[in-house]
Each structure stands twice: as C-alpha cells, then as structure tokens.
Amino acid sequence: MRVAVASDHGGFELKKTVTRYLESQGIEYRDFGTHSAESCDYPDIARALAEAVADGTFDRGIVICGTGIGVSIVANKVPGIRAALCHDTFSAHASREHNNANILAMGERVIGPGLARDVVKVWLETGFEGGRHARRVDKITSIEETFCNGKGL
Ligand code: RB5
C-alpha cells in the first residue's frame, strides 16, 4: 500500500508521529509537507495530497491540520476523494468498512499521539465491506458526476 501524508503547520508534530508509525510498520509513504512549523495554508497541502490519491498515484492519504476540519473540507472537493475526519477508532473502522474512505483527516489540536497512532492503524488495516455500502458509495460518485460534468481528475 502506498500512502501519502501531509499536514499544515497546525498538524506538523502529529505528522511526525504518523510517519514514525508508518516507518515502524514498513509502510511506504510520501511526505507532501509541510516541512517546518512555519505557517502555511492548509488548502495548498490538502489539495496536492488529494489529487495524488484521486489520480491513483497513492492508495490512501492521511492529512492533518489543527482541527482536521479544513483539510477534510478541501480533500472532499476533489472528485474521487472520500475523506473521513476521525478522532476515534470506531469512526476510523466505520469510515473504511462503510464509506471506503480513501483519506483520513485528523486534528493535532484535538487528538493525542497515542490515540492517533491507533486510529491510523485501524484505518489502514480495515477493508471496505462492499454490498449495500458499495451501492451508497456509488451514489456519492454519481453526485460528483453530476456536479463535475463527468470530468474528474
Ligand atoms: C491553522 O491555524 C488552522 O486554522 C488549521 O490548521 C486548521 O485547523 C484549519 O482547519
């Protein structure tokens, strides 16, 4: 599995926790930045990561800001992206089983490093259940087709 990771300055420290976890598990990832604690704009970071997931360069993305809200809003603007803001393992699990979420968003100012590691672990290890959930996810895709004129990335 190829994983893309990104954060703004508000998620910079938690991104380090996440990349350390991925390294410890031997999971291949690319760090889309930011690369310092200096202030930057989360839409730039989240958009770059979301495009790389939507075009298939990466299987999954993990994106972090102060709250996780800004980056999840941005990522969900990109056709093909289903970004889930999760600060607990139940939501992380359900976002994969039910929603086939391809991006996990978290907020460094919301969640501690220990729980964040567990959320990442559960989110990466849980598969999509398909069945009735596939029908519902297909309906999400059809909304994108309506509003994006059938032209995703
Ligand atoms: C940056 O201060 C903060 O607004 C950002 O990290 C994020 O929380 C936005 O949703």
mmCIF file of C-alpha atoms and ligand atoms in Angstrom:
data_model
loop_
_atom_site.group_PDB
_atom_site.id
_atom_site.type_symbol
_atom_site.label_atom_id
_atom_site.label_comp_id
_atom_site.label_asym_id
_atom_site.label_seq_id
_atom_site.Cartn_x
_atom_site.Cartn_y
_atom_site.Cartn_z
ATOM 1 C CA MET A 1 0.000 0.000 0.000
ATOM 2 C CA ARG A 2 1.303 3.416 -0.992
ATOM 3 C CA VAL A 3 0.331 6.127 1.471
ATOM 4 C CA ALA A 4 0.525 9.902 1.040
ATOM 5 C CA VAL A 5 0.933 12.014 4.190
ATOM 6 C CA ALA A 6 0.589 15.778 4.569
ATOM 7 C CA SER A 7 -0.084 18.481 7.133
ATOM 8 C CA ASP A 8 -0.088 22.220 7.559
ATOM 9 C CA HIS A 9 1.861 23.831 10.436
ATOM 10 C CA GLY A 10 -1.024 23.003 12.801
ATOM 11 C CA GLY A 11 -0.521 19.306 12.157
ATOM 12 C CA PHE A 12 3.249 19.287 11.769
ATOM 13 C CA GLU A 13 4.085 17.492 15.031
ATOM 14 C CA LEU A 14 1.364 14.869 14.624
ATOM 15 C CA LYS A 15 2.526 14.207 11.065
ATOM 16 C CA LYS A 16 5.904 13.217 12.525
ATOM 17 C CA THR A 17 4.137 10.766 14.853
ATOM 18 C CA VAL A 18 2.266 9.291 11.878
ATOM 19 C CA THR A 19 5.333 8.942 9.645
ATOM 20 C CA ARG A 20 7.271 7.332 12.502
ATOM 21 C CA TYR A 21 4.438 4.822 12.883
ATOM 22 C CA LEU A 22 4.387 4.088 9.138
ATOM 23 C CA GLU A 23 8.159 3.569 9.173
ATOM 24 C CA SER A 24 7.881 1.204 12.150
ATOM 25 C CA GLN A 25 5.374 -0.861 10.155
ATOM 26 C CA GLY A 26 7.418 -0.810 6.936
ATOM 27 C CA ILE A 27 4.611 1.023 5.114
ATOM 28 C CA GLU A 28 5.745 3.002 2.084
ATOM 29 C CA TYR A 29 4.753 6.670 2.196
ATOM 30 C CA ARG A 30 5.499 10.033 0.673
ATOM 31 C CA ASP A 31 5.518 13.179 2.780
ATOM 32 C CA PHE A 32 3.835 16.037 0.905
ATOM 33 C CA GLY A 33 4.919 18.526 3.564
ATOM 34 C CA THR A 34 4.762 20.923 5.157
ATOM 35 C CA HIS A 35 8.369 20.529 6.226
ATOM 36 C CA SER A 36 8.569 23.081 9.038
ATOM 37 C CA ALA A 37 6.406 24.591 11.756
ATOM 38 C CA GLU A 38 6.201 27.855 9.782
ATOM 39 C CA SER A 39 2.667 28.981 8.993
ATOM 40 C CA CYS A 40 1.248 27.826 5.660
ATOM 41 C CA ASP A 41 -2.164 27.447 4.024
ATOM 42 C CA TYR A 42 -3.873 24.089 4.525
ATOM 43 C CA PRO A 43 -5.780 24.202 1.181
ATOM 44 C CA ASP A 44 -2.488 24.010 -0.767
ATOM 45 C CA ILE A 45 -1.266 20.981 1.178
ATOM 46 C CA ALA A 46 -4.561 19.110 1.276
ATOM 47 C CA ARG A 47 -5.261 19.677 -2.410
ATOM 48 C CA ALA A 48 -1.874 18.315 -3.517
ATOM 49 C CA LEU A 49 -2.314 15.189 -1.397
ATOM 50 C CA ALA A 50 -5.930 14.650 -2.502
ATOM 51 C CA GLU A 51 -5.050 14.952 -6.185
ATOM 52 C CA ALA A 52 -2.309 12.351 -5.788
ATOM 53 C CA VAL A 53 -4.773 9.933 -4.180
ATOM 54 C CA ALA A 54 -7.537 10.665 -6.710
ATOM 55 C CA ASP A 55 -5.259 10.050 -9.700
ATOM 56 C CA GLY A 56 -4.148 6.690 -8.276
ATOM 57 C CA THR A 57 -0.536 7.595 -7.508
ATOM 58 C CA PHE A 58 -1.290 6.676 -3.877
ATOM 59 C CA ASP A 59 -3.781 4.185 -2.475
ATOM 60 C CA ARG A 60 -4.565 6.199 0.658
ATOM 61 C CA GLY A 61 -3.846 9.577 2.174
ATOM 62 C CA ILE A 62 -3.502 10.866 5.717
ATOM 63 C CA VAL A 63 -3.863 14.611 6.140
ATOM 64 C CA ILE A 64 -3.568 16.653 9.305
ATOM 65 C CA CYS A 65 -4.183 20.245 10.370
ATOM 66 C CA GLY A 66 -5.012 21.845 13.718
ATOM 67 C CA THR A 67 -8.577 20.536 13.779
ATOM 68 C CA GLY A 68 -8.649 18.215 10.763
ATOM 69 C CA ILE A 69 -11.662 20.168 9.539
ATOM 70 C CA GLY A 70 -10.024 22.434 6.974
ATOM 71 C CA VAL A 71 -8.039 19.669 5.323
ATOM 72 C CA SER A 72 -11.056 17.336 5.163
ATOM 73 C CA ILE A 73 -13.207 20.045 3.561
ATOM 74 C CA VAL A 74 -10.519 20.660 0.948
ATOM 75 C CA ALA A 75 -9.837 16.985 0.225
ATOM 76 C CA ASN A 76 -13.534 16.291 -0.272
ATOM 77 C CA LYS A 77 -13.673 18.921 -3.039
ATOM 78 C CA VAL A 78 -11.500 16.689 -5.222
ATOM 79 C CA PRO A 79 -13.561 14.204 -7.296
ATOM 80 C CA GLY A 80 -12.921 10.624 -6.245
ATOM 81 C CA ILE A 81 -11.968 11.539 -2.701
ATOM 82 C CA ARG A 82 -13.850 10.326 0.339
ATOM 83 C CA ALA A 83 -12.068 11.970 3.248
ATOM 84 C CA ALA A 84 -13.107 10.981 6.779
ATOM 85 C CA LEU A 85 -12.332 13.117 9.825
ATOM 86 C CA CYS A 86 -11.719 10.559 12.586
ATOM 87 C CA HIS A 87 -10.573 11.053 16.151
ATOM 88 C CA ASP A 88 -11.634 7.647 17.444
ATOM 89 C CA THR A 89 -11.066 4.094 16.304
ATOM 90 C CA PHE A 90 -14.786 3.310 15.842
ATOM 91 C CA SER A 91 -15.137 6.078 13.251
ATOM 92 C CA ALA A 92 -11.863 5.075 11.613
ATOM 93 C CA HIS A 93 -13.103 1.497 11.286
ATOM 94 C CA ALA A 94 -16.548 2.504 10.012
ATOM 95 C CA SER A 95 -15.147 5.015 7.534
ATOM 96 C CA ARG A 96 -13.325 2.164 5.826
ATOM 97 C CA GLU A 97 -15.983 -0.564 6.105
ATOM 98 C CA HIS A 98 -18.948 1.608 5.182
ATOM 99 C CA ASN A 99 -17.625 4.602 3.256
ATOM 100 C CA ASN A 100 -14.486 3.224 1.636
ATOM 101 C CA ALA A 101 -12.730 6.391 2.807
ATOM 102 C CA ASN A 102 -9.504 6.928 0.902
ATOM 103 C CA ILE A 103 -8.246 9.822 3.014
ATOM 104 C CA LEU A 104 -8.029 10.012 6.807
ATOM 105 C CA ALA A 105 -8.091 13.509 8.305
ATOM 106 C CA MET A 106 -7.082 14.286 11.894
ATOM 107 C CA GLY A 107 -6.511 17.380 14.019
ATOM 108 C CA GLU A 108 -3.363 17.714 16.083
ATOM 109 C CA ARG A 109 -5.116 20.092 18.477
ATOM 110 C CA VAL A 110 -7.857 17.514 19.038
ATOM 111 C CA ILE A 111 -6.202 14.117 19.394
ATOM 112 C CA GLY A 112 -3.131 12.884 21.260
ATOM 113 C CA PRO A 113 -0.322 10.933 19.596
ATOM 114 C CA GLY A 114 -1.189 7.570 21.183
ATOM 115 C CA LEU A 115 -4.800 7.557 20.026
ATOM 116 C CA ALA A 116 -3.797 8.977 16.641
ATOM 117 C CA ARG A 117 -1.470 6.010 16.103
ATOM 118 C CA ASP A 118 -4.311 3.614 16.930
ATOM 119 C CA VAL A 119 -6.664 5.475 14.587
ATOM 120 C CA VAL A 120 -4.106 5.234 11.768
ATOM 121 C CA LYS A 121 -3.505 1.528 12.435
ATOM 122 C CA VAL A 122 -7.216 0.657 12.399
ATOM 123 C CA TRP A 123 -7.893 2.861 9.376
ATOM 124 C CA LEU A 124 -5.098 1.325 7.319
ATOM 125 C CA GLU A 125 -5.922 -2.255 8.289
ATOM 126 C CA THR A 126 -9.694 -2.176 7.730
ATOM 127 C CA GLY A 127 -11.158 -3.151 4.368
ATOM 128 C CA PHE A 128 -14.288 -1.953 2.567
ATOM 129 C CA GLU A 129 -17.280 -4.171 3.220
ATOM 130 C CA GLY A 130 -18.944 -3.618 -0.162
ATOM 131 C CA GLY A 131 -22.511 -4.913 -0.591
ATOM 132 C CA ARG A 132 -25.102 -2.300 0.367
ATOM 133 C CA HIS A 133 -22.275 0.099 1.194
ATOM 134 C CA ALA A 134 -20.981 -0.118 -2.381
ATOM 135 C CA ARG A 135 -24.380 0.994 -3.661
ATOM 136 C CA ARG A 136 -24.229 4.027 -1.377
ATOM 137 C CA VAL A 137 -20.658 4.899 -2.306
ATOM 138 C CA ASP A 138 -21.670 4.641 -5.978
ATOM 139 C CA LYS A 139 -24.352 7.226 -5.258
ATOM 140 C CA ILE A 140 -21.656 9.568 -3.909
ATOM 141 C CA THR A 141 -19.747 9.081 -7.148
ATOM 142 C CA SER A 142 -22.845 9.863 -9.173
ATOM 143 C CA ILE A 143 -23.192 13.187 -7.327
ATOM 144 C CA GLU A 144 -19.644 14.025 -8.417
ATOM 145 C CA GLU A 145 -20.506 13.098 -11.988
ATOM 146 C CA THR A 146 -23.494 15.453 -11.884
ATOM 147 C CA PHE A 147 -21.600 18.409 -10.495
ATOM 148 C CA CYS A 148 -18.262 17.842 -12.219
ATOM 149 C CA ASN A 149 -19.829 17.153 -15.613
ATOM 150 C CA GLY A 150 -18.442 13.631 -15.550
ATOM 151 C CA LYS A 151 -14.907 15.003 -15.554
ATOM 152 C CA GLY A 152 -12.912 14.007 -12.528
ATOM 153 C CA LEU A 153 -9.176 14.294 -12.328
HETATM 154 C C1 RB5 B 1 -4.231 26.865 11.381
HETATM 155 O O1 RB5 B 1 -4.151 27.760 12.427
HETATM 156 C C2 RB5 B 1 -5.578 26.139 11.442
HETATM 157 O O2 RB5 B 1 -6.602 27.002 11.066
HETATM 158 C C3 RB5 B 1 -5.560 24.925 10.565
HETATM 159 O O3 RB5 B 1 -4.535 24.071 10.965
HETATM 160 C C4 RB5 B 1 -6.804 24.077 10.575
HETATM 161 O O4 RB5 B 1 -7.192 23.750 11.871
HETATM 162 C C5 RB5 B 1 -7.914 24.535 9.741
HETATM 163 O O5 RB5 B 1 -8.993 23.899 9.668
#
